mmCIF file of C-alpha atoms and ligand atoms in Angstrom:
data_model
loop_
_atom_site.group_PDB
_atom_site.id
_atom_site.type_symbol
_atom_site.label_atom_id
_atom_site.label_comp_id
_atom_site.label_asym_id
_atom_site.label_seq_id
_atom_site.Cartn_x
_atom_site.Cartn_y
_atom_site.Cartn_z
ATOM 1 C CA UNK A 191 0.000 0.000 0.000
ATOM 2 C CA UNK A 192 1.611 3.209 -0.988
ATOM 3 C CA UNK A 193 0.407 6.141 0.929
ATOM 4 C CA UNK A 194 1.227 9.893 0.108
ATOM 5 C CA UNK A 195 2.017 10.549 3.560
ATOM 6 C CA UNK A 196 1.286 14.270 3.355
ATOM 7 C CA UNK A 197 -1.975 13.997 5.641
ATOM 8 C CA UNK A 198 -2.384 10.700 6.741
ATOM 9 C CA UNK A 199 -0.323 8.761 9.491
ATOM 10 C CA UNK A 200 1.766 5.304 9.788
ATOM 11 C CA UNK A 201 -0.151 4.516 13.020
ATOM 12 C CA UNK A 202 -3.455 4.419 11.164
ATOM 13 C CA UNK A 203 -2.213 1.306 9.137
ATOM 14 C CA UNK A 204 -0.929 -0.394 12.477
ATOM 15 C CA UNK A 205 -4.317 0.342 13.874
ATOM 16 C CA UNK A 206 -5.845 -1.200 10.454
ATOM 17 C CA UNK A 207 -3.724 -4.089 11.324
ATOM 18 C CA UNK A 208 -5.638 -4.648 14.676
ATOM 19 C CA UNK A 209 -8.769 -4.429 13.232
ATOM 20 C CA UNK A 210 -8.326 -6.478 10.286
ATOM 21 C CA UNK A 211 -7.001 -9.744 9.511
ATOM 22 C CA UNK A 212 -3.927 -8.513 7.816
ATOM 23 C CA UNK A 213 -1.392 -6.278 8.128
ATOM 24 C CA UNK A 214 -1.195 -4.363 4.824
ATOM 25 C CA UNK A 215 2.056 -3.702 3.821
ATOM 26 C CA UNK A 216 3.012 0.328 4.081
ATOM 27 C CA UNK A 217 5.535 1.779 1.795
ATOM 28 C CA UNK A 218 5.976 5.511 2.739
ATOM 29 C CA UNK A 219 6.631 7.533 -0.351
ATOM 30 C CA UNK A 220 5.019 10.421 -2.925
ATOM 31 C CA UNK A 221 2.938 8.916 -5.805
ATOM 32 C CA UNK A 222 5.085 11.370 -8.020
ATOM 33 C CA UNK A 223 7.902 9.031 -7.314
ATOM 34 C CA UNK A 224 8.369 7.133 -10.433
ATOM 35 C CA UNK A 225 11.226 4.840 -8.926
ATOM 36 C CA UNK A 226 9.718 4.145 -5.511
ATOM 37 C CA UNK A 227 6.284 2.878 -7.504
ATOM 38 C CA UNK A 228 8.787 1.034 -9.959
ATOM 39 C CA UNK A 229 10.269 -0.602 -6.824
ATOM 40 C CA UNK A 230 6.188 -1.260 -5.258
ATOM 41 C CA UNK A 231 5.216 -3.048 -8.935
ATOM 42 C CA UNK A 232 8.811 -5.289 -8.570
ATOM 43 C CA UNK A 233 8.293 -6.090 -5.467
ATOM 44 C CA UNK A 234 4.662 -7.159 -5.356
ATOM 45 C CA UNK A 235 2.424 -9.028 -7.222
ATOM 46 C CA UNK A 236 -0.380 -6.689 -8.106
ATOM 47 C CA UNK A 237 -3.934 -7.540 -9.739
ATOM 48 C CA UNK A 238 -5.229 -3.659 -9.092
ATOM 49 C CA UNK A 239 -4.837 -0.746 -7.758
ATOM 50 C CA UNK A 240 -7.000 1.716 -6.067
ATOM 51 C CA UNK A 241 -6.060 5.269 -6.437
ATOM 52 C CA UNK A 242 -6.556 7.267 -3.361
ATOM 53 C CA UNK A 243 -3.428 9.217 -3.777
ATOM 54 C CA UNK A 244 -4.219 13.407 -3.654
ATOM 55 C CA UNK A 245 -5.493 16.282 -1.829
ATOM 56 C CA UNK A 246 -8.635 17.138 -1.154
ATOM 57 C CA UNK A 247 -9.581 20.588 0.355
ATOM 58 C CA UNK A 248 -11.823 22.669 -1.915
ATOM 59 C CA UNK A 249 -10.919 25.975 -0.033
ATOM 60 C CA UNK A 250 -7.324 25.387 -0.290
ATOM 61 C CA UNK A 251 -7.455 24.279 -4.114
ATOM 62 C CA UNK A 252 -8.760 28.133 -4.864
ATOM 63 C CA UNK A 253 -5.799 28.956 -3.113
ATOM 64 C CA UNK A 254 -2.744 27.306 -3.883
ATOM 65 C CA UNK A 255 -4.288 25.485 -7.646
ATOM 66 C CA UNK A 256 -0.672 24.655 -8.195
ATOM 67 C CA UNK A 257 -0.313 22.004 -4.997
ATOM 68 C CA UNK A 258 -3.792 20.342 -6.786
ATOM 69 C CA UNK A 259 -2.385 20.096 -10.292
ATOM 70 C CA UNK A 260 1.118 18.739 -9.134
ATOM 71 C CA UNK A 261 -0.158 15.883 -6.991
ATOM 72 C CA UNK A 262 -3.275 15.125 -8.151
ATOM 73 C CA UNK A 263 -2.828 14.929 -11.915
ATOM 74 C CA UNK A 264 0.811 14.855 -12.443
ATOM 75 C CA UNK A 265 0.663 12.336 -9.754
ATOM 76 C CA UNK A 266 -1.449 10.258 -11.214
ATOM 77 C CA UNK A 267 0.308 10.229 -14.537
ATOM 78 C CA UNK A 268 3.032 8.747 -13.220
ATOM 79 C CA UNK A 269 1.344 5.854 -11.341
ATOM 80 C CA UNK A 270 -0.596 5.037 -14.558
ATOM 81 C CA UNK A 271 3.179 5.281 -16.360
ATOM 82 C CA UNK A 272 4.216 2.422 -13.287
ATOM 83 C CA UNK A 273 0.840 0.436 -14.120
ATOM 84 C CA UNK A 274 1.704 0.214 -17.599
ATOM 85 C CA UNK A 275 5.535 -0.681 -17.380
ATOM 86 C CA UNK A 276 3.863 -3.281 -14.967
ATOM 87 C CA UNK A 277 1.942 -4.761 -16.908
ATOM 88 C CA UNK A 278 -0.976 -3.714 -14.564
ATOM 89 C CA UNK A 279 -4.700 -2.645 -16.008
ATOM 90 C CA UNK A 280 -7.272 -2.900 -13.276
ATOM 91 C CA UNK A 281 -7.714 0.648 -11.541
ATOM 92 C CA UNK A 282 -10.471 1.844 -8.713
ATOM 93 C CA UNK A 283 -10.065 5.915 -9.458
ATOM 94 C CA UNK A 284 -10.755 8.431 -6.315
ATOM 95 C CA UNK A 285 -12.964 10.858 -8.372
ATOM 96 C CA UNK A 286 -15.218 13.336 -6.730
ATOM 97 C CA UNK A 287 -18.934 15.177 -7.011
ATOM 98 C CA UNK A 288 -17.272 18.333 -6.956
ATOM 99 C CA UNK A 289 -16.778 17.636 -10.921
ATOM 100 C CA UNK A 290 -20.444 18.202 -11.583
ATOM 101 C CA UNK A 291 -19.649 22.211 -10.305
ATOM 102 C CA UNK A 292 -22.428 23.654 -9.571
ATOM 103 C CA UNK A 293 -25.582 21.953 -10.850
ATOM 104 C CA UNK A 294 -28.571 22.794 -12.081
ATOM 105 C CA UNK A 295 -30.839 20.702 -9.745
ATOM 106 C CA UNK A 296 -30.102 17.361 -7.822
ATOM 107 C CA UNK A 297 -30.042 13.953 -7.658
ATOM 108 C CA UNK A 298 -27.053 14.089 -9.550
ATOM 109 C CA UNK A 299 -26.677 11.009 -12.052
ATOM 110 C CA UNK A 300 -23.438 10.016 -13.476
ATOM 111 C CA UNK A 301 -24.752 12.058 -17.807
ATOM 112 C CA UNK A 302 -25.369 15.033 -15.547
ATOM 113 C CA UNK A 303 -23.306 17.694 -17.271
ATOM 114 C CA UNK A 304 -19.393 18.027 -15.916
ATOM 115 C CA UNK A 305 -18.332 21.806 -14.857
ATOM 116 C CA UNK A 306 -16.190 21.826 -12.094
ATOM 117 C CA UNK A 307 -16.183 25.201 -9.554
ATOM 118 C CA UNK A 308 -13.021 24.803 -8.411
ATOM 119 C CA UNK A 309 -9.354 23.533 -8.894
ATOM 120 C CA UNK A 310 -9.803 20.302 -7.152
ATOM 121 C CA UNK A 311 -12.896 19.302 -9.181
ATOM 122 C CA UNK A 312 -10.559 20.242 -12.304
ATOM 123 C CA UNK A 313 -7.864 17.971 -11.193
ATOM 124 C CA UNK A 314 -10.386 15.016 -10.563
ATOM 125 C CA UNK A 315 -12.370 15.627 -14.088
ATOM 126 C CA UNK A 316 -8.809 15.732 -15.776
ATOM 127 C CA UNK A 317 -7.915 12.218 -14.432
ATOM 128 C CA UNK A 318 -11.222 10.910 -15.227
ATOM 129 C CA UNK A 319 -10.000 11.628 -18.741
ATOM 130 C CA UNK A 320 -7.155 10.459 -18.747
ATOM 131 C CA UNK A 321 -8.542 6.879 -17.587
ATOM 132 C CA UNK A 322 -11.685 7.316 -19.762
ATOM 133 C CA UNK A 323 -8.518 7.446 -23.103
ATOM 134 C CA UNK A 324 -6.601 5.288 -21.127
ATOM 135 C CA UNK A 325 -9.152 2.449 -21.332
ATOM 136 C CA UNK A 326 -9.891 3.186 -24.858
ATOM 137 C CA UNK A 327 -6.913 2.772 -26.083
ATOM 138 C CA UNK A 328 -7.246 -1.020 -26.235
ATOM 139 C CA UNK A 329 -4.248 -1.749 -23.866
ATOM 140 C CA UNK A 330 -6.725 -4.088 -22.009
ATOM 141 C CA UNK A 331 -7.119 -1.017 -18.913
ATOM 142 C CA UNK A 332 -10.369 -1.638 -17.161
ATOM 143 C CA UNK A 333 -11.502 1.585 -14.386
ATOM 144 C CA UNK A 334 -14.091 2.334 -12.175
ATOM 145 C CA UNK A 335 -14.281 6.499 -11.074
ATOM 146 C CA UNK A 336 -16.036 6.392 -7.949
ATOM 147 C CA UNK A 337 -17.205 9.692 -7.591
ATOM 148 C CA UNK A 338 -17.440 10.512 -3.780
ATOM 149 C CA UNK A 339 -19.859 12.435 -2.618
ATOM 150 C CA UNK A 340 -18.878 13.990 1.475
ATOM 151 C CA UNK A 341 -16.987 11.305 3.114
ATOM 152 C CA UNK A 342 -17.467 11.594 7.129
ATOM 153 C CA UNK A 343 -17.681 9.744 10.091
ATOM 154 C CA UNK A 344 -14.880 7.114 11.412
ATOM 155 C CA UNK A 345 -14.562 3.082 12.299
ATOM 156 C CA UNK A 346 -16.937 2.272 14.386
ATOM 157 C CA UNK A 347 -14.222 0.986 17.010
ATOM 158 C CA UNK A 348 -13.180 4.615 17.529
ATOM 159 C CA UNK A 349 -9.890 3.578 16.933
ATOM 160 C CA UNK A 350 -9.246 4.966 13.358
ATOM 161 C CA UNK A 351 -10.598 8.187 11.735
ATOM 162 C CA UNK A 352 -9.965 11.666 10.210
ATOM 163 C CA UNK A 353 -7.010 13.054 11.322
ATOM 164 C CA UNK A 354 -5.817 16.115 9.411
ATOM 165 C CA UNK A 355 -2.533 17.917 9.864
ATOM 166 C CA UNK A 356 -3.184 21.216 10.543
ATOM 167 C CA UNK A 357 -6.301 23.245 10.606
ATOM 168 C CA UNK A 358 -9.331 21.139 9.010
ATOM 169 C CA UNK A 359 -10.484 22.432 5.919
ATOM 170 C CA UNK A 360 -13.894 20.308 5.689
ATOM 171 C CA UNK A 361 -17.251 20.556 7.653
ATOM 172 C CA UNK A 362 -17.089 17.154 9.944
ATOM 173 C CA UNK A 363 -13.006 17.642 11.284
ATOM 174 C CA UNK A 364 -13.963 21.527 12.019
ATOM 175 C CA UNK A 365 -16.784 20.541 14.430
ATOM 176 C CA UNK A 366 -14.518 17.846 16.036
ATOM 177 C CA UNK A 367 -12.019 19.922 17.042
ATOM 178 C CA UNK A 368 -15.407 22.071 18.714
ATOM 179 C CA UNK A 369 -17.010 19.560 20.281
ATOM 180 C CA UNK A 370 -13.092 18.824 21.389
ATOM 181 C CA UNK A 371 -12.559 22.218 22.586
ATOM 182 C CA UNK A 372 -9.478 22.586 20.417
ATOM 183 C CA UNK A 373 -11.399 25.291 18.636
ATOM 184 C CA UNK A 374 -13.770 28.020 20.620
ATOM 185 C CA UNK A 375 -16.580 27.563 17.982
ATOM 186 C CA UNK A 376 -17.739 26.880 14.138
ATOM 187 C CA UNK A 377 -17.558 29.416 11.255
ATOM 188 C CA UNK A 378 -20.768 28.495 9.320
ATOM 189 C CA UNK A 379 -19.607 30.054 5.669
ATOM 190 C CA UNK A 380 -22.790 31.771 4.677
ATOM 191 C CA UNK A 381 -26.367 31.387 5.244
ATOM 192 C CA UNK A 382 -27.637 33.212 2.762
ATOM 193 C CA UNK A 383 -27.686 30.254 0.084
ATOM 194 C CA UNK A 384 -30.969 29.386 -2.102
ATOM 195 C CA UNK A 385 -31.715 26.661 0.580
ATOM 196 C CA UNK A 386 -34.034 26.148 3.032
ATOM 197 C CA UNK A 387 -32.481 27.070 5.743
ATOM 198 C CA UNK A 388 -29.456 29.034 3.686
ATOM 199 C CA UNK A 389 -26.824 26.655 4.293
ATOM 200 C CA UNK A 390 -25.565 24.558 1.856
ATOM 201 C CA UNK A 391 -26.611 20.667 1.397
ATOM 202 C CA UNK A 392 -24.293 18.351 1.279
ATOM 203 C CA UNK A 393 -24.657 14.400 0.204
ATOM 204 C CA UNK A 394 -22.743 12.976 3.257
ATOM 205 C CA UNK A 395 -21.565 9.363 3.152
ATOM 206 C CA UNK A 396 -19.800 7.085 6.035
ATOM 207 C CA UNK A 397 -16.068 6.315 5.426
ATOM 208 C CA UNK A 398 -17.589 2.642 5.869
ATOM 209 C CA UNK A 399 -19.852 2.850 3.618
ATOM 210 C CA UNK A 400 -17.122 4.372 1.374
ATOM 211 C CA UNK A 401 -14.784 2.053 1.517
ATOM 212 C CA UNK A 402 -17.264 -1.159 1.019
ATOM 213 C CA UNK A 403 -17.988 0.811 -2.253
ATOM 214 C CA UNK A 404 -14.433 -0.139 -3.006
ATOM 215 C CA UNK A 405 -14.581 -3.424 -1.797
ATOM 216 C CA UNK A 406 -17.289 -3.960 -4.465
ATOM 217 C CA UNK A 407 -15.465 -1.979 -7.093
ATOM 218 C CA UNK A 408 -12.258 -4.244 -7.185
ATOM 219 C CA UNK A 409 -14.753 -7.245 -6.665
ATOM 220 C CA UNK A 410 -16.554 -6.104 -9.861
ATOM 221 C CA UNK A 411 -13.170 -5.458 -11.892
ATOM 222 C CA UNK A 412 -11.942 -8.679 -11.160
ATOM 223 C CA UNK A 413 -14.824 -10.689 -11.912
ATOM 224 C CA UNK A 414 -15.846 -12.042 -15.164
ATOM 225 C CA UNK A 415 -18.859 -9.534 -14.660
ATOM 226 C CA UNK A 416 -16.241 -6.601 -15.998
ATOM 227 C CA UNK A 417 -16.209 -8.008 -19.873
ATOM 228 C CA UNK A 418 -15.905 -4.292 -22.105
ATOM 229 C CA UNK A 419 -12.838 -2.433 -21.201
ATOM 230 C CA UNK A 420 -14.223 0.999 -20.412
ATOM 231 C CA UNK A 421 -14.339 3.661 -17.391
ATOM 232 C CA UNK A 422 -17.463 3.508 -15.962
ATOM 233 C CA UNK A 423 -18.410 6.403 -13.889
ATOM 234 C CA UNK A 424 -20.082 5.560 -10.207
ATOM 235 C CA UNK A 425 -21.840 8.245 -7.889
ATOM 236 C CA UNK A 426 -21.053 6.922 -3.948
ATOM 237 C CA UNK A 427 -23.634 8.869 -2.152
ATOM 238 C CA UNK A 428 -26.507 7.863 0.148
ATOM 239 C CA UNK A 429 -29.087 10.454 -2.334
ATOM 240 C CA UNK A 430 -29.521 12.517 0.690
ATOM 241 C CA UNK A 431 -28.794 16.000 1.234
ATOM 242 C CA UNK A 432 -28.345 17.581 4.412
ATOM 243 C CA UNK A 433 -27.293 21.175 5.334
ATOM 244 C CA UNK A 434 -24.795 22.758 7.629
ATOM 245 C CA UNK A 435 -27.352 23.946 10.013
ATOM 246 C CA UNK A 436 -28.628 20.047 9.811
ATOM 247 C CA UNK A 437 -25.184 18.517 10.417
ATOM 248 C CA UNK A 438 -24.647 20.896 13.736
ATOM 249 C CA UNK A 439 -27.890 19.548 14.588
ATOM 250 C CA UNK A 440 -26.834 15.973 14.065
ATOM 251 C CA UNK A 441 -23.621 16.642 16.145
ATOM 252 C CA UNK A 442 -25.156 18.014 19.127
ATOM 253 C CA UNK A 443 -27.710 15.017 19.463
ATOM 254 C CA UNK A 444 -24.522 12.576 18.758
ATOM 255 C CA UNK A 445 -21.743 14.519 21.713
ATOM 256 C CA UNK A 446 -24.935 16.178 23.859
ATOM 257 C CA UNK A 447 -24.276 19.437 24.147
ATOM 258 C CA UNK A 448 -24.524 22.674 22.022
ATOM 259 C CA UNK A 449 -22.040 23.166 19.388
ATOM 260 C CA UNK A 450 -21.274 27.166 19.204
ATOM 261 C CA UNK A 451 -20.970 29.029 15.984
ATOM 262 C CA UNK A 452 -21.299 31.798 13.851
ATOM 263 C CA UNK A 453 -22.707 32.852 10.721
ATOM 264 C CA UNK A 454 -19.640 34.211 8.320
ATOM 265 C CA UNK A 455 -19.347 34.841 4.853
ATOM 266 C CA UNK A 456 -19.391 32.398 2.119
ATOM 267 C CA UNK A 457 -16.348 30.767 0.856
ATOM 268 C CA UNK A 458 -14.685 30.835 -2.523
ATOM 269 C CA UNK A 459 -15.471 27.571 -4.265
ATOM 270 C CA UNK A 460 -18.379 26.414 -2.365
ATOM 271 C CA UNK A 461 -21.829 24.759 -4.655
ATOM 272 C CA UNK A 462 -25.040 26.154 -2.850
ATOM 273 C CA UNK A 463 -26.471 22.033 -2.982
ATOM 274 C CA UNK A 464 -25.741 18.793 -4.139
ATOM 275 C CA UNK A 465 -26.572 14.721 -3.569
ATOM 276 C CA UNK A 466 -26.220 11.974 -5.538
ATOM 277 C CA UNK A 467 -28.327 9.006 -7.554
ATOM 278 C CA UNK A 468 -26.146 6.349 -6.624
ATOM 279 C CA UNK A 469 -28.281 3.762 -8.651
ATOM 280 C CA UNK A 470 -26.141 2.558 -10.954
ATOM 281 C CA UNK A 471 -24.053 1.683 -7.543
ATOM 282 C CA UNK A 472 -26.376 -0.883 -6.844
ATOM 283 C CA UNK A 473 -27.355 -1.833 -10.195
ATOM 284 C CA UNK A 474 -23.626 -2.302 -11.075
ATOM 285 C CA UNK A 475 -21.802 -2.873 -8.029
ATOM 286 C CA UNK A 476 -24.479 -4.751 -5.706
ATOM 287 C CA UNK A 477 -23.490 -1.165 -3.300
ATOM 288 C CA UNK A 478 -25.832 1.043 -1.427
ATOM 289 C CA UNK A 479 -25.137 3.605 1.456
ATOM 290 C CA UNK A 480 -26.294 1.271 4.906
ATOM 291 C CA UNK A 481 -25.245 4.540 7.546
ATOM 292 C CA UNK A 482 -27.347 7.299 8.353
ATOM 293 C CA UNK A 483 -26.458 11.044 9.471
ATOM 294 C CA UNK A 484 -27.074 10.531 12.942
ATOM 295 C CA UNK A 485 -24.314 7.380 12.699
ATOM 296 C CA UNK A 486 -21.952 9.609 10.673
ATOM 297 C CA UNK A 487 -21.857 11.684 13.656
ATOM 298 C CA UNK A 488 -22.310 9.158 16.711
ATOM 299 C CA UNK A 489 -19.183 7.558 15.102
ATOM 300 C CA UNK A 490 -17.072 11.138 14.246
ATOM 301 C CA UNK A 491 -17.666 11.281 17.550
ATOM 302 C CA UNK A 492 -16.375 7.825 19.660
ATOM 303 C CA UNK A 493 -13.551 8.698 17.189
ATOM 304 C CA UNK A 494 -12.611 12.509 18.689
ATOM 305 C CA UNK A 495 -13.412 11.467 21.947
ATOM 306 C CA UNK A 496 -11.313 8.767 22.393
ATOM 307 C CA UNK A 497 -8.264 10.489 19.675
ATOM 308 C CA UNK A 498 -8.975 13.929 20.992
ATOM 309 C CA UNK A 499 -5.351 14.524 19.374
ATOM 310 C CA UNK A 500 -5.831 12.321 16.172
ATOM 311 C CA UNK A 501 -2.987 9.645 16.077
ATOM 312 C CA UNK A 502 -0.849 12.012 17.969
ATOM 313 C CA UNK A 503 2.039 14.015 16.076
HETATM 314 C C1 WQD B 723 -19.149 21.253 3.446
HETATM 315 C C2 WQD B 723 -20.028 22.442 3.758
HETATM 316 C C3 WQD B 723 -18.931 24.566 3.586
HETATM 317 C C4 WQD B 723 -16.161 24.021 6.922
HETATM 318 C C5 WQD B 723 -15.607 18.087 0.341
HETATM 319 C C6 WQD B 723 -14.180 17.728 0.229
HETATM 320 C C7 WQD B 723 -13.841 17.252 -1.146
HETATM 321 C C8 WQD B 723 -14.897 16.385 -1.769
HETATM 322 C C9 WQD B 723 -16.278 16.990 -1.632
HETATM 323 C C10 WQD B 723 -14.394 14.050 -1.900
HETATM 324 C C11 WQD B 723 -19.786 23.601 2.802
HETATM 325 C C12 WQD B 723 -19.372 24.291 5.025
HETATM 326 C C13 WQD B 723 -17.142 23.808 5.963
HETATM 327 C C14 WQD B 723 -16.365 25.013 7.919
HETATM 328 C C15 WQD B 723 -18.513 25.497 6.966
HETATM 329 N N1 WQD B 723 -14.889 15.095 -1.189
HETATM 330 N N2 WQD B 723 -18.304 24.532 6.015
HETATM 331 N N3 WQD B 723 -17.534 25.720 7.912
HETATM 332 O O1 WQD B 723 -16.514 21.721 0.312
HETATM 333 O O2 WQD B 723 -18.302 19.951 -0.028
HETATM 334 O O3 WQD B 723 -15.840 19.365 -0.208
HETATM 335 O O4 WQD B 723 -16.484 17.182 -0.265
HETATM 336 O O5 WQD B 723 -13.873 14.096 -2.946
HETATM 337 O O6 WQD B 723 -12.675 16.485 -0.977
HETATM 338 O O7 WQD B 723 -13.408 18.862 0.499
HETATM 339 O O8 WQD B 723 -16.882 19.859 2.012
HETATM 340 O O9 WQD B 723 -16.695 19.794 4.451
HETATM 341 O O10 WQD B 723 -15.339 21.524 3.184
HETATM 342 O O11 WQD B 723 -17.820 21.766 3.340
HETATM 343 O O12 WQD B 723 -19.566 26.149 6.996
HETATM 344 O O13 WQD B 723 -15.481 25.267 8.817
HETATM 345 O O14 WQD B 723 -19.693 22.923 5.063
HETATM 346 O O15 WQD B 723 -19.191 25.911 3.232
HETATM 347 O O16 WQD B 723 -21.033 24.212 2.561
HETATM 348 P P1 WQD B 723 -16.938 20.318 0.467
HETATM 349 P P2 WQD B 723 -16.586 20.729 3.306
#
């Protein structure tokens, strides 16, 4: 497994290890690396690979668009360049909602129209297309883009979960460090949106949920059910929207106590609402969303509570 190790942590895998009946194998190095993935493909006998290599923060992308292009696409060019010296042609593809920009109404199917808002939406539509040529170019590629809609939440053992360096960028880590009393209260970035309660909605999904998505996705590619070599495009979502105001809501019954805010301005890059049709999930994949929001949260929770410093520094 190689990680970019930029905001994750080597004691998350050892904690995987406990929980699982396996310890995967952790190879520390940057996905731009072409001789450390050279070394991972020699080293290892490899049937697939699923690409979760890249950043993710929308706000940040506005900000420093370079950081996005460099790791996420350029990055992803040269594990594709590894795959192919490797003889390797099964890929699960990280791909996001935010590629659908800012659209027109929701449920958002997999046709709807593709505009991102934002550099990080850019980065993930570009490597959609580079798969989508990739896989019609004959060479025997097969890919699945599993377009995430708001991962949240955490293992329901409490033991692993969201831990990002720094100051959170996202919704779920923000109110964490609140309820955690790392962080006097919640900016809540406009509510002045054409909502109904002028936040903006959100299609939130369990990490769990997520990740059995994958499960089903590498299933799916290696079974003789894959037979055209093609990308296919999958929304993981759980088709429900819920707003900011919602999710503090959700939060306060999960911890049990009030989670202080205030109203601020809106934030470069944000989408006023959007939540998925994940049908073709299940039609395709056998996959559908099994957690509510009220888990997301009860489980965000155990997690903080019991990591109130992640997986320490
Ligand atoms: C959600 C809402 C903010 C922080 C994320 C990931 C991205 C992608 C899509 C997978 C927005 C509001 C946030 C805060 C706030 N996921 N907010 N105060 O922007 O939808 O993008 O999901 O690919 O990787 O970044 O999620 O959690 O940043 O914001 O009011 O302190 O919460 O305005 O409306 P976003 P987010």
């Amino acid at each position: 497994m190689l990680r970019v190790i930029g905001n994750s942590s080597a004691e998350s895998i050892r904690r995987v290890s406990r929980l699982s009946n396996g310890a995967p194998v952790l190879i520390k190095g940057d996905v731009r690396d072409t001789a450390i993935l050279d070394q991972v493909f020699d080293d290892n006998a490899i049937d697939a690979v699923i690409h979760l290599a890249g950043v993710k923060a929308v706000g940040e992308s506005v900000k420093n668009p370079q950081k996005y292009y460099d790791i996420n696409v350029s990055g992803s060019v040269c594990l594709f360049g590894a795959m192919q010296r490797h003889g390797v042609s099964n890929v699960v593809f990280s791909s996001s909602a935010t590629v659908y920009g800012v659209p027109e109404t929701s449920p958002l199917t997999e046709e709807m129209p593709t505009k991102p808002h934002n550099p990080y939406g850019q980065t993930k539509l570009m490597v959609e297309h580079i798969l989508r040529d990739m896989t019609a170019a004959n060479l025997g590629w097969r890919a699945l883009l599993l377009r995430y809609f708001n991962p949240v939440g955490a293992h329901s053992s409490g033991e692993i979960g969201e831990d990002p360096h720094g100051i959170p960028d996202n919704l779920f880590p923000f109110i964490g460090m609140v309820a955690t009393k790392r962080k006097p209260l919640l900016d809540v970035f406009g509510a002045d949106y054409n909502t109904p309660d002028g936040t903006c909605i959100r299609d939130y999904i369990h990490v769990v949920d997520l990740a059995r998505g994958h499960v089903k996705a590498l299933d799916y590619l290696l079974s003789d059910r894959a037979t055209d070599n093609s990308a296919k495009i999958v929304n993981l979502g759980t088709d429900q929207g819920s707003s900011v105001f919602q999710v503090i809501k959700a939060w306060e019954a999960a911890c049990g106590f009030e989670i202080p805010f205030q109203v601020t301005n809106r934030r470069a890059g944000d989408v006023p609402a959007y939540y998925a049709d994940s049908r073709r999930a299940k039609a395709l994949l056998g996959w559908q969303a099994e957690h509510d929001l009220a888990q997301m949260c009860v489980d965000h929770w155990r997690w903080q509570t019991k990591n109130p410093d992640g997986y320490g520094k």
